[in-house]
Amino acid sequence: MSSILTGITTSGTPHLGNYIGAIKPSLIKIKKAKRSFLFLADYHSLIKQQEPELTHRSSLEIASAWLACGLNPKKTFFYRQSRVPQIMELNWILSNTTSKGLLNRAHAYKAAVDLNQEKKIKDLDKGISAGTFNYPILMAADILIFDAEIVPVGSDQKQHIEMTRDIALRFNHIYGETFKIPEAHISRDIPLLSGTDGRKMSKSYKNYIELFANEKELQKAINKIVTDSLLPGEPKKTKDSVLFNYFKAFSSKEFLLEVEKMFLDGKGWGDLKKELFTLVNKELKIYREKYYHYLDNSNEVEKILIEGENKVSSIAEKKLSEIRKKVGIRALDEK
Ligand code: ADP
Ligand code: TRP
């Protein structure tokens, strides 16, 4: 029985990757948790894009997706990062114990630098915001303020959790035992879901399949998934197949064996895509109506979030006052 926490950045419409990598496994894991925290990383969203309407809309969409998929706000702390100011305060405190060198090694920052290098831009930091560089510290603050022990995420987030552990250990070393050291839980059986173009499905690449696309849109998006040009009747490889990757994410073990056989037997890509549509649609259609209900009733979602925020604020404040004292920020007459 541990304490579980995870967040999704509100920088776009929830997609199948978010569902497979974060929403579904988290909702399963929290059933056995002592405490659970699921939140909208809306300040992280500003790092990825600067479209106010997108951040605002995405917050409603992602909150609605969590609720539609079964998050019970009576049992789980459900909130917006931006409404828990203690997280931002901790972000600053941690900035002072975290070495710049650690941040230099973050994949996202390194990738941005590499891109500049590739483009032969002299200033390797050109166009990279301080927010991008500091991203891992805010993520550490999200996790450490609530003493979370388990963080279920997709494998792309593994390094961020490792950094959170380093950040916590360093703070503990300087100021004494303060933070629990969290662990990433990355489901081994669930691969990172690819986008329709074969790269990682991501809001940033616009290669995603919307989680709650209607049936027609879903089939259309699935039809766009890249395949090779093998014809019906020709055996297809499951290894490195983007389409098979989707089957892996959505099938039971038994059905996956059947799918493997379909590939080997040379079922045509068109038929395999229909098969995939049926599978994905069966899982999602039970949630779709609820999702659209919440989208149309943003006041209900707002109320649920405010209740969650009221609850977590006192937990965050308790932890932060302990931290403030440790670093020497306390009333002048307090020993
Ligand atoms: P995006 O890359 O679209 O901006 P986020 O970074 O907000 O997505 O990810 C939110 C959660 O969803 C994280 O736990 C992340 O690991 C997971 N996730 C995102 N994309 C995928 C994917 N393609 N496959 C599996 N999990 C994913
Ligand atoms: N960085 C995560 C992502 O883009 C979202 C996130 C922010 C998060 N803070 C977190 C995930 C804390 C887990 C725990 O996917």
mmCIF file of N, CA, C and O in Angstrom, residues 27-114:
data_model
loop_
_atom_site.group_PDB
_atom_site.id
_atom_site.type_symbol
_atom_site.label_atom_id
_atom_site.label_comp_id
_atom_site.label_asym_id
_atom_site.label_seq_id
_atom_site.Cartn_x
_atom_site.Cartn_y
_atom_site.Cartn_z
ATOM 1 N N LEU A 27 -5.240 4.293 -13.242
ATOM 2 C CA LEU A 27 -6.543 4.003 -12.631
ATOM 3 C C LEU A 27 -6.575 2.573 -12.076
ATOM 4 O O LEU A 27 -7.275 2.302 -11.097
ATOM 5 N N ILE A 28 -5.815 1.681 -12.683
ATOM 6 C CA ILE A 28 -5.737 0.317 -12.129
ATOM 7 C C ILE A 28 -4.900 0.339 -10.842
ATOM 8 O O ILE A 28 -5.300 -0.180 -9.809
ATOM 9 N N LYS A 29 -3.765 1.006 -10.915
ATOM 10 C CA LYS A 29 -2.834 1.012 -9.760
ATOM 11 C C LYS A 29 -3.448 1.667 -8.525
ATOM 12 O O LYS A 29 -3.250 1.201 -7.409
ATOM 13 N N ILE A 30 -4.200 2.755 -8.717
ATOM 14 C CA ILE A 30 -4.674 3.485 -7.533
ATOM 15 C C ILE A 30 -5.693 2.687 -6.726
ATOM 16 O O ILE A 30 -5.936 2.989 -5.575
ATOM 17 N N LYS A 31 -6.240 1.651 -7.342
ATOM 18 C CA LYS A 31 -7.210 0.833 -6.583
ATOM 19 C C LYS A 31 -6.567 0.231 -5.335
ATOM 20 O O LYS A 31 -7.230 0.011 -4.346
ATOM 21 N N LYS A 32 -5.272 -0.046 -5.431
ATOM 22 C CA LYS A 32 -4.601 -0.669 -4.288
ATOM 23 C C LYS A 32 -3.755 0.333 -3.504
ATOM 24 O O LYS A 32 -2.995 -0.059 -2.626
ATOM 25 N N ALA A 33 -3.864 1.605 -3.827
ATOM 26 C CA ALA A 33 -2.973 2.584 -3.194
ATOM 27 C C ALA A 33 -3.497 3.036 -1.839
ATOM 28 O O ALA A 33 -4.698 3.005 -1.581
ATOM 29 N N LYS A 34 -2.560 3.474 -1.014
ATOM 30 C CA LYS A 34 -2.943 4.056 0.272
ATOM 31 C C LYS A 34 -3.555 5.434 0.002
ATOM 32 O O LYS A 34 -4.612 5.774 0.510
ATOM 33 N N ARG A 35 -2.862 6.203 -0.833
ATOM 34 C CA ARG A 35 -3.373 7.517 -1.249
ATOM 35 C C ARG A 35 -3.033 7.704 -2.717
ATOM 36 O O ARG A 35 -2.009 7.207 -3.176
ATOM 37 N N SER A 36 -3.861 8.426 -3.427
ATOM 38 C CA SER A 36 -3.508 8.667 -4.827
ATOM 39 C C SER A 36 -3.737 10.125 -5.220
ATOM 40 O O SER A 36 -4.683 10.770 -4.753
ATOM 41 N N PHE A 37 -2.857 10.598 -6.079
ATOM 42 C CA PHE A 37 -2.875 11.986 -6.547
ATOM 43 C C PHE A 37 -2.816 11.972 -8.068
ATOM 44 O O PHE A 37 -1.840 11.480 -8.640
ATOM 45 N N LEU A 38 -3.842 12.470 -8.716
ATOM 46 C CA LEU A 38 -3.834 12.563 -10.180
ATOM 47 C C LEU A 38 -4.080 14.025 -10.521
ATOM 48 O O LEU A 38 -5.031 14.622 -10.014
ATOM 49 N N PHE A 39 -3.213 14.592 -11.346
ATOM 50 C CA PHE A 39 -3.358 16.038 -11.535
ATOM 51 C C PHE A 39 -3.102 16.488 -12.967
ATOM 52 O O PHE A 39 -2.559 15.758 -13.791
ATOM 53 N N LEU A 40 -3.496 17.739 -13.222
ATOM 54 C CA LEU A 40 -3.292 18.346 -14.531
ATOM 55 C C LEU A 40 -2.051 19.229 -14.438
ATOM 56 O O LEU A 40 -2.025 20.177 -13.635
ATOM 57 N N ALA A 41 -1.040 18.904 -15.227
ATOM 58 C CA ALA A 41 0.206 19.675 -15.186
ATOM 59 C C ALA A 41 0.047 20.890 -16.096
ATOM 60 O O ALA A 41 0.579 20.945 -17.198
ATOM 61 N N ASP A 42 -0.735 21.877 -15.604
ATOM 62 C CA ASP A 42 -1.057 23.007 -16.485
ATOM 63 C C ASP A 42 0.064 24.037 -16.568
ATOM 64 O O ASP A 42 0.195 24.712 -17.589
ATOM 65 N N TYR A 43 0.881 24.161 -15.526
ATOM 66 C CA TYR A 43 2.039 25.055 -15.667
ATOM 67 C C TYR A 43 3.109 24.420 -16.553
ATOM 68 O O TYR A 43 3.834 25.124 -17.249
ATOM 69 N N HIS A 44 3.195 23.097 -16.555
ATOM 70 C CA HIS A 44 4.118 22.442 -17.495
ATOM 71 C C HIS A 44 3.693 22.715 -18.941
ATOM 72 O O HIS A 44 4.516 22.760 -19.851
ATOM 73 N N SER A 45 2.409 22.891 -19.119
ATOM 74 C CA SER A 45 1.896 23.121 -20.467
ATOM 75 C C SER A 45 2.515 24.367 -21.123
ATOM 76 O O SER A 45 2.761 24.400 -22.325
ATOM 77 N N LEU A 46 2.781 25.406 -20.294
ATOM 78 C CA LEU A 46 3.325 26.653 -20.853
ATOM 79 C C LEU A 46 4.722 26.456 -21.428
ATOM 80 O O LEU A 46 5.181 27.233 -22.261
ATOM 81 N N ILE A 47 5.384 25.395 -20.977
ATOM 82 C CA ILE A 47 6.729 25.114 -21.488
ATOM 83 C C ILE A 47 6.646 24.607 -22.928
ATOM 84 O O ILE A 47 7.488 24.893 -23.754
ATOM 85 N N LYS A 48 5.596 23.855 -23.198
ATOM 86 C CA LYS A 48 5.510 23.203 -24.506
ATOM 87 C C LYS A 48 4.901 24.085 -25.591
ATOM 88 O O LYS A 48 5.127 23.883 -26.764
ATOM 89 N N GLN A 49 4.065 25.016 -25.214
ATOM 90 C CA GLN A 49 3.442 25.901 -26.212
ATOM 91 C C GLN A 49 2.912 27.156 -25.520
ATOM 92 O O GLN A 49 2.769 27.171 -24.312
ATOM 93 N N GLN A 50 2.665 28.188 -26.281
ATOM 94 C CA GLN A 50 2.163 29.443 -25.688
ATOM 95 C C GLN A 50 0.848 29.870 -26.314
ATOM 96 O O GLN A 50 0.670 31.018 -26.704
ATOM 97 N N GLU A 51 -0.082 28.930 -26.392
ATOM 98 C CA GLU A 51 -1.402 29.273 -26.910
ATOM 99 C C GLU A 51 -2.388 29.189 -25.752
ATOM 100 O O GLU A 51 -2.781 28.091 -25.359
ATOM 101 N N PRO A 52 -2.782 30.355 -25.190
ATOM 102 C CA PRO A 52 -3.625 30.350 -23.987
ATOM 103 C C PRO A 52 -4.891 29.509 -24.147
ATOM 104 O O PRO A 52 -5.265 28.771 -23.235
ATOM 105 N N GLU A 53 -5.544 29.627 -25.301
ATOM 106 C CA GLU A 53 -6.802 28.891 -25.481
ATOM 107 C C GLU A 53 -6.572 27.385 -25.481
ATOM 108 O O GLU A 53 -7.412 26.606 -25.042
ATOM 109 N N LEU A 54 -5.421 26.979 -25.997
ATOM 110 C CA LEU A 54 -5.092 25.551 -26.051
ATOM 111 C C LEU A 54 -4.891 24.989 -24.645
ATOM 112 O O LEU A 54 -5.426 23.942 -24.279
ATOM 113 N N THR A 55 -4.153 25.735 -23.830
ATOM 114 C CA THR A 55 -3.918 25.293 -22.445
ATOM 115 C C THR A 55 -5.248 25.186 -21.698
ATOM 116 O O THR A 55 -5.508 24.218 -20.985
ATOM 117 N N HIS A 56 -6.098 26.194 -21.908
ATOM 118 C CA HIS A 56 -7.380 26.245 -21.201
ATOM 119 C C HIS A 56 -8.279 25.086 -21.625
ATOM 120 O O HIS A 56 -8.812 24.341 -20.807
ATOM 121 N N ARG A 57 -8.410 24.901 -22.928
ATOM 122 C CA ARG A 57 -9.273 23.839 -23.465
ATOM 123 C C ARG A 57 -8.737 22.450 -23.073
ATOM 124 O O ARG A 57 -9.481 21.555 -22.689
ATOM 125 N N SER A 58 -7.424 22.321 -23.180
ATOM 126 C CA SER A 58 -6.811 21.032 -22.883
ATOM 127 C C SER A 58 -7.033 20.637 -21.415
ATOM 128 O O SER A 58 -7.212 19.464 -21.095
ATOM 129 N N SER A 59 -7.046 21.634 -20.525
ATOM 130 C CA SER A 59 -7.269 21.326 -19.109
ATOM 131 C C SER A 59 -8.643 20.680 -18.934
ATOM 132 O O SER A 59 -8.794 19.694 -18.216
ATOM 133 N N LEU A 60 -9.645 21.247 -19.618
ATOM 134 C CA LEU A 60 -10.994 20.670 -19.531
ATOM 135 C C LEU A 60 -11.008 19.273 -20.160
ATOM 136 O O LEU A 60 -11.590 18.333 -19.611
ATOM 137 N N GLU A 61 -10.352 19.137 -21.306
ATOM 138 C CA GLU A 61 -10.390 17.849 -22.001
ATOM 139 C C GLU A 61 -9.690 16.750 -21.197
ATOM 140 O O GLU A 61 -10.192 15.632 -21.092
ATOM 141 N N ILE A 62 -8.551 17.088 -20.644
ATOM 142 C CA ILE A 62 -7.814 16.043 -19.912
ATOM 143 C C ILE A 62 -8.525 15.700 -18.603
ATOM 144 O O ILE A 62 -8.642 14.532 -18.239
ATOM 145 N N ALA A 63 -9.054 16.722 -17.933
ATOM 146 C CA ALA A 63 -9.825 16.437 -16.711
ATOM 147 C C ALA A 63 -11.033 15.564 -17.054
ATOM 148 O O ALA A 63 -11.327 14.572 -16.368
ATOM 149 N N SER A 64 -11.714 15.894 -18.143
ATOM 150 C CA SER A 64 -12.898 15.114 -18.538
ATOM 151 C C SER A 64 -12.518 13.684 -18.880
ATOM 152 O O SER A 64 -13.260 12.740 -18.584
ATOM 153 N N ALA A 65 -11.354 13.514 -19.494
ATOM 154 C CA ALA A 65 -10.911 12.157 -19.848
ATOM 155 C C ALA A 65 -10.671 11.321 -18.602
ATOM 156 O O ALA A 65 -11.111 10.175 -18.509
ATOM 157 N N TRP A 66 -10.001 11.893 -17.627
ATOM 158 C CA TRP A 66 -9.771 11.152 -16.369
ATOM 159 C C TRP A 66 -11.100 10.737 -15.743
ATOM 160 O O TRP A 66 -11.290 9.595 -15.343
ATOM 161 N N LEU A 67 -12.025 11.697 -15.680
ATOM 162 C CA LEU A 67 -13.305 11.417 -15.012
ATOM 163 C C LEU A 67 -14.106 10.386 -15.804
ATOM 164 O O LEU A 67 -14.679 9.455 -15.231
ATOM 165 N N ALA A 68 -14.117 10.539 -17.127
ATOM 166 C CA ALA A 68 -14.895 9.604 -17.956
ATOM 167 C C ALA A 68 -14.342 8.183 -17.827
ATOM 168 O O ALA A 68 -15.095 7.210 -17.827
ATOM 169 N N CYS A 69 -13.021 8.072 -17.698
ATOM 170 C CA CYS A 69 -12.410 6.736 -17.619
ATOM 171 C C CYS A 69 -12.527 6.121 -16.224
ATOM 172 O O CYS A 69 -12.043 5.017 -15.994
ATOM 173 N N GLY A 70 -13.122 6.844 -15.294
ATOM 174 C CA GLY A 70 -13.440 6.210 -14.015
ATOM 175 C C GLY A 70 -12.748 6.774 -12.789
ATOM 176 O O GLY A 70 -12.873 6.199 -11.704
ATOM 177 N N LEU A 71 -12.038 7.891 -12.928
ATOM 178 C CA LEU A 71 -11.429 8.467 -11.719
ATOM 179 C C LEU A 71 -12.533 8.856 -10.727
ATOM 180 O O LEU A 71 -13.490 9.531 -11.120
ATOM 181 N N ASN A 72 -12.390 8.394 -9.495
ATOM 182 C CA ASN A 72 -13.383 8.740 -8.476
ATOM 183 C C ASN A 72 -12.809 9.836 -7.576
ATOM 184 O O ASN A 72 -11.931 9.579 -6.758
ATOM 185 N N PRO A 73 -13.311 11.075 -7.721
ATOM 186 C CA PRO A 73 -12.699 12.181 -6.972
ATOM 187 C C PRO A 73 -12.922 12.097 -5.464
ATOM 188 O O PRO A 73 -12.303 12.844 -4.710
ATOM 189 N N LYS A 74 -13.770 11.180 -5.041
ATOM 190 C CA LYS A 74 -13.947 11.012 -3.587
ATOM 191 C C LYS A 74 -12.791 10.177 -3.015
ATOM 192 O O LYS A 74 -12.478 10.248 -1.843
ATOM 193 N N LYS A 75 -12.194 9.365 -3.879
ATOM 194 C CA LYS A 75 -11.124 8.486 -3.391
ATOM 195 C C LYS A 75 -9.731 8.942 -3.804
ATOM 196 O O LYS A 75 -8.735 8.429 -3.309
ATOM 197 N N THR A 76 -9.678 9.845 -4.781
ATOM 198 C CA THR A 76 -8.382 10.279 -5.317
ATOM 199 C C THR A 76 -8.285 11.790 -5.229
ATOM 200 O O THR A 76 -9.271 12.480 -5.477
ATOM 201 N N PHE A 77 -7.116 12.293 -4.888
ATOM 202 C CA PHE A 77 -6.928 13.744 -4.940
ATOM 203 C C PHE A 77 -6.761 14.126 -6.403
ATOM 204 O O PHE A 77 -5.846 13.650 -7.065
ATOM 205 N N PHE A 78 -7.648 14.964 -6.882
ATOM 206 C CA PHE A 78 -7.677 15.333 -8.294
ATOM 207 C C PHE A 78 -7.638 16.857 -8.374
ATOM 208 O O PHE A 78 -8.527 17.528 -7.839
ATOM 209 N N TYR A 79 -6.602 17.414 -9.023
ATOM 210 C CA TYR A 79 -6.394 18.868 -8.928
ATOM 211 C C TYR A 79 -5.549 19.399 -10.073
ATOM 212 O O TYR A 79 -4.952 18.640 -10.830
ATOM 213 N N ARG A 80 -5.521 20.731 -10.158
ATOM 214 C CA ARG A 80 -4.637 21.396 -11.117
ATOM 215 C C ARG A 80 -3.363 21.797 -10.379
ATOM 216 O O ARG A 80 -3.442 22.376 -9.292
ATOM 217 N N GLN A 81 -2.248 21.562 -11.018
ATOM 218 C CA GLN A 81 -0.949 21.969 -10.465
ATOM 219 C C GLN A 81 -0.950 23.463 -10.139
ATOM 220 O O GLN A 81 -0.480 23.886 -9.090
ATOM 221 N N SER A 82 -1.538 24.270 -11.036
ATOM 222 C CA SER A 82 -1.498 25.723 -10.868
ATOM 223 C C SER A 82 -2.278 26.205 -9.649
ATOM 224 O O SER A 82 -2.087 27.324 -9.185
ATOM 225 N N ARG A 83 -3.176 25.369 -9.129
ATOM 226 C CA ARG A 83 -3.975 25.790 -7.966
ATOM 227 C C ARG A 83 -3.355 25.342 -6.647
ATOM 228 O O ARG A 83 -3.985 25.458 -5.599
ATOM 229 N N VAL A 84 -2.164 24.792 -6.731
ATOM 230 C CA VAL A 84 -1.457 24.402 -5.501
ATOM 231 C C VAL A 84 -0.141 25.181 -5.507
ATOM 232 O O VAL A 84 0.903 24.678 -5.910
ATOM 233 N N PRO A 85 -0.194 26.456 -5.073
ATOM 234 C CA PRO A 85 0.998 27.310 -5.234
ATOM 235 C C PRO A 85 2.220 26.796 -4.478
ATOM 236 O O PRO A 85 3.351 27.143 -4.811
ATOM 237 N N GLN A 86 1.977 25.941 -3.496
ATOM 238 C CA GLN A 86 3.116 25.389 -2.748
ATOM 239 C C GLN A 86 4.068 24.624 -3.674
ATOM 240 O O GLN A 86 5.258 24.513 -3.410
ATOM 241 N N ILE A 87 3.514 24.077 -4.766
ATOM 242 C CA ILE A 87 4.368 23.336 -5.712
ATOM 243 C C ILE A 87 5.382 24.294 -6.340
ATOM 244 O O ILE A 87 6.569 23.990 -6.463
ATOM 245 N N MET A 88 4.896 25.482 -6.709
ATOM 246 C CA MET A 88 5.810 26.445 -7.340
ATOM 247 C C MET A 88 6.850 26.937 -6.340
ATOM 248 O O MET A 88 7.998 27.199 -6.704
ATOM 249 N N GLU A 89 6.435 27.065 -5.091
ATOM 250 C CA GLU A 89 7.381 27.520 -4.068
ATOM 251 C C GLU A 89 8.478 26.462 -3.870
ATOM 252 O O GLU A 89 9.664 26.779 -3.784
ATOM 253 N N LEU A 90 8.060 25.222 -3.836
ATOM 254 C CA LEU A 90 9.047 24.143 -3.690
ATOM 255 C C LEU A 90 9.955 24.094 -4.920
ATOM 256 O O LEU A 90 11.152 23.830 -4.820
ATOM 257 N N ASN A 91 9.372 24.381 -6.078
ATOM 258 C CA ASN A 91 10.148 24.424 -7.321
ATOM 259 C C ASN A 91 11.357 25.358 -7.153
ATOM 260 O O ASN A 91 12.477 25.026 -7.518
ATOM 261 N N TRP A 92 11.120 26.522 -6.562
ATOM 262 C CA TRP A 92 12.219 27.472 -6.365
ATOM 263 C C TRP A 92 13.243 26.941 -5.359
ATOM 264 O O TRP A 92 14.458 26.999 -5.589
ATOM 265 N N ILE A 93 12.719 26.393 -4.260
ATOM 266 C CA ILE A 93 13.646 25.892 -3.228
ATOM 267 C C ILE A 93 14.551 24.814 -3.823
ATOM 268 O O ILE A 93 15.771 24.829 -3.648
ATOM 269 N N LEU A 94 13.949 23.905 -4.590
ATOM 270 C CA LEU A 94 14.727 22.808 -5.180
ATOM 271 C C LEU A 94 15.705 23.306 -6.244
ATOM 272 O O LEU A 94 16.745 22.687 -6.475
ATOM 273 N N SER A 95 15.374 24.438 -6.876
ATOM 274 C CA SER A 95 16.274 24.985 -7.905
ATOM 275 C C SER A 95 17.645 25.294 -7.321
ATOM 276 O O SER A 95 18.634 25.352 -8.040
ATOM 277 N N ASN A 96 17.667 25.523 -6.020
ATOM 278 C CA ASN A 96 18.923 25.921 -5.389
ATOM 279 C C ASN A 96 19.765 24.758 -4.885
ATOM 280 O O ASN A 96 20.920 24.946 -4.524
ATOM 281 N N THR A 97 19.175 23.578 -4.868
ATOM 282 C CA THR A 97 19.976 22.421 -4.443
ATOM 283 C C THR A 97 20.235 21.493 -5.635
ATOM 284 O O THR A 97 20.898 20.473 -5.499
ATOM 285 N N THR A 98 19.671 21.847 -6.775
ATOM 286 C CA THR A 98 19.838 21.001 -7.962
ATOM 287 C C THR A 98 20.967 21.571 -8.806
ATOM 288 O O THR A 98 20.995 22.782 -9.064
ATOM 289 N N SER A 99 21.877 20.714 -9.221
ATOM 290 C CA SER A 99 23.001 21.249 -9.997
ATOM 291 C C SER A 99 22.577 21.475 -11.445
ATOM 292 O O SER A 99 21.771 20.720 -11.998
ATOM 293 N N LYS A 100 23.158 22.483 -12.028
ATOM 294 C CA LYS A 100 22.861 22.793 -13.423
ATOM 295 C C LYS A 100 23.275 21.622 -14.306
ATOM 296 O O LYS A 100 22.614 21.305 -15.302
ATOM 297 N N GLY A 101 24.353 20.977 -13.906
ATOM 298 C CA GLY A 101 24.864 19.833 -14.685
ATOM 299 C C GLY A 101 23.834 18.732 -14.849
ATOM 300 O O GLY A 101 23.738 18.111 -15.905
ATOM 301 N N LEU A 102 23.050 18.517 -13.794
ATOM 302 C CA LEU A 102 22.013 17.475 -13.876
ATOM 303 C C LEU A 102 21.005 17.841 -14.977
ATOM 304 O O LEU A 102 20.632 17.016 -15.804
ATOM 305 N N LEU A 103 20.623 19.117 -14.988
ATOM 306 C CA LEU A 103 19.635 19.563 -15.984
ATOM 307 C C LEU A 103 20.208 19.526 -17.400
ATOM 308 O O LEU A 103 19.481 19.276 -18.363
ATOM 309 N N ASN A 104 21.518 19.761 -17.515
ATOM 310 C CA ASN A 104 22.164 19.699 -18.845
ATOM 311 C C ASN A 104 21.946 18.338 -19.494
ATOM 312 O O ASN A 104 21.961 18.214 -20.703
ATOM 313 N N ARG A 105 21.774 17.321 -18.644
ATOM 314 C CA ARG A 105 21.675 15.954 -19.178
ATOM 315 C C ARG A 105 20.242 15.527 -19.513
ATOM 316 O O ARG A 105 20.029 14.419 -19.997
ATOM 317 N N ALA A 106 19.271 16.392 -19.241
ATOM 318 C CA ALA A 106 17.864 16.007 -19.497
ATOM 319 C C ALA A 106 17.644 15.780 -20.997
ATOM 320 O O ALA A 106 18.077 16.577 -21.825
ATOM 321 N N HIS A 107 16.969 14.681 -21.328
ATOM 322 C CA HIS A 107 16.775 14.318 -22.743
ATOM 323 C C HIS A 107 16.134 15.446 -23.558
ATOM 324 O O HIS A 107 16.561 15.727 -24.664
ATOM 325 N N ALA A 108 15.099 16.067 -22.996
ATOM 326 C CA ALA A 108 14.355 17.072 -23.773
ATOM 327 C C ALA A 108 15.256 18.263 -24.095
ATOM 328 O O ALA A 108 15.263 18.766 -25.221
ATOM 329 N N TYR A 109 16.027 18.699 -23.095
ATOM 330 C CA TYR A 109 16.935 19.825 -23.313
ATOM 331 C C TYR A 109 18.027 19.425 -24.306
ATOM 332 O O TYR A 109 18.336 20.167 -25.252
ATOM 333 N N LYS A 110 18.583 18.231 -24.099
ATOM 334 C CA LYS A 110 19.666 17.771 -24.982
ATOM 335 C C LYS A 110 19.182 17.665 -26.437
ATOM 336 O O LYS A 110 19.891 18.019 -27.373
ATOM 337 N N ALA A 111 17.958 17.190 -26.583
ATOM 338 C CA ALA A 111 17.413 17.043 -27.936
ATOM 339 C C ALA A 111 17.305 18.409 -28.616
ATOM 340 O O ALA A 111 17.601 18.551 -29.809
ATOM 341 N N ALA A 112 16.909 19.432 -27.835
ATOM 342 C CA ALA A 112 16.771 20.781 -28.405
ATOM 343 C C ALA A 112 18.147 21.329 -28.800
ATOM 344 O O ALA A 112 18.304 21.955 -29.854
ATOM 345 N N VAL A 113 19.154 21.066 -27.954
ATOM 346 C CA VAL A 113 20.520 21.512 -28.261
ATOM 347 C C VAL A 113 21.031 20.792 -29.518
ATOM 348 O O VAL A 113 21.606 21.414 -30.423
ATOM 349 N N ASP A 114 20.787 19.470 -29.560
ATOM 350 C CA ASP A 114 21.252 18.682 -30.722
ATOM 351 C C ASP A 114 20.648 19.210 -32.021
ATOM 352 O O ASP A 114 21.299 19.238 -33.053
#
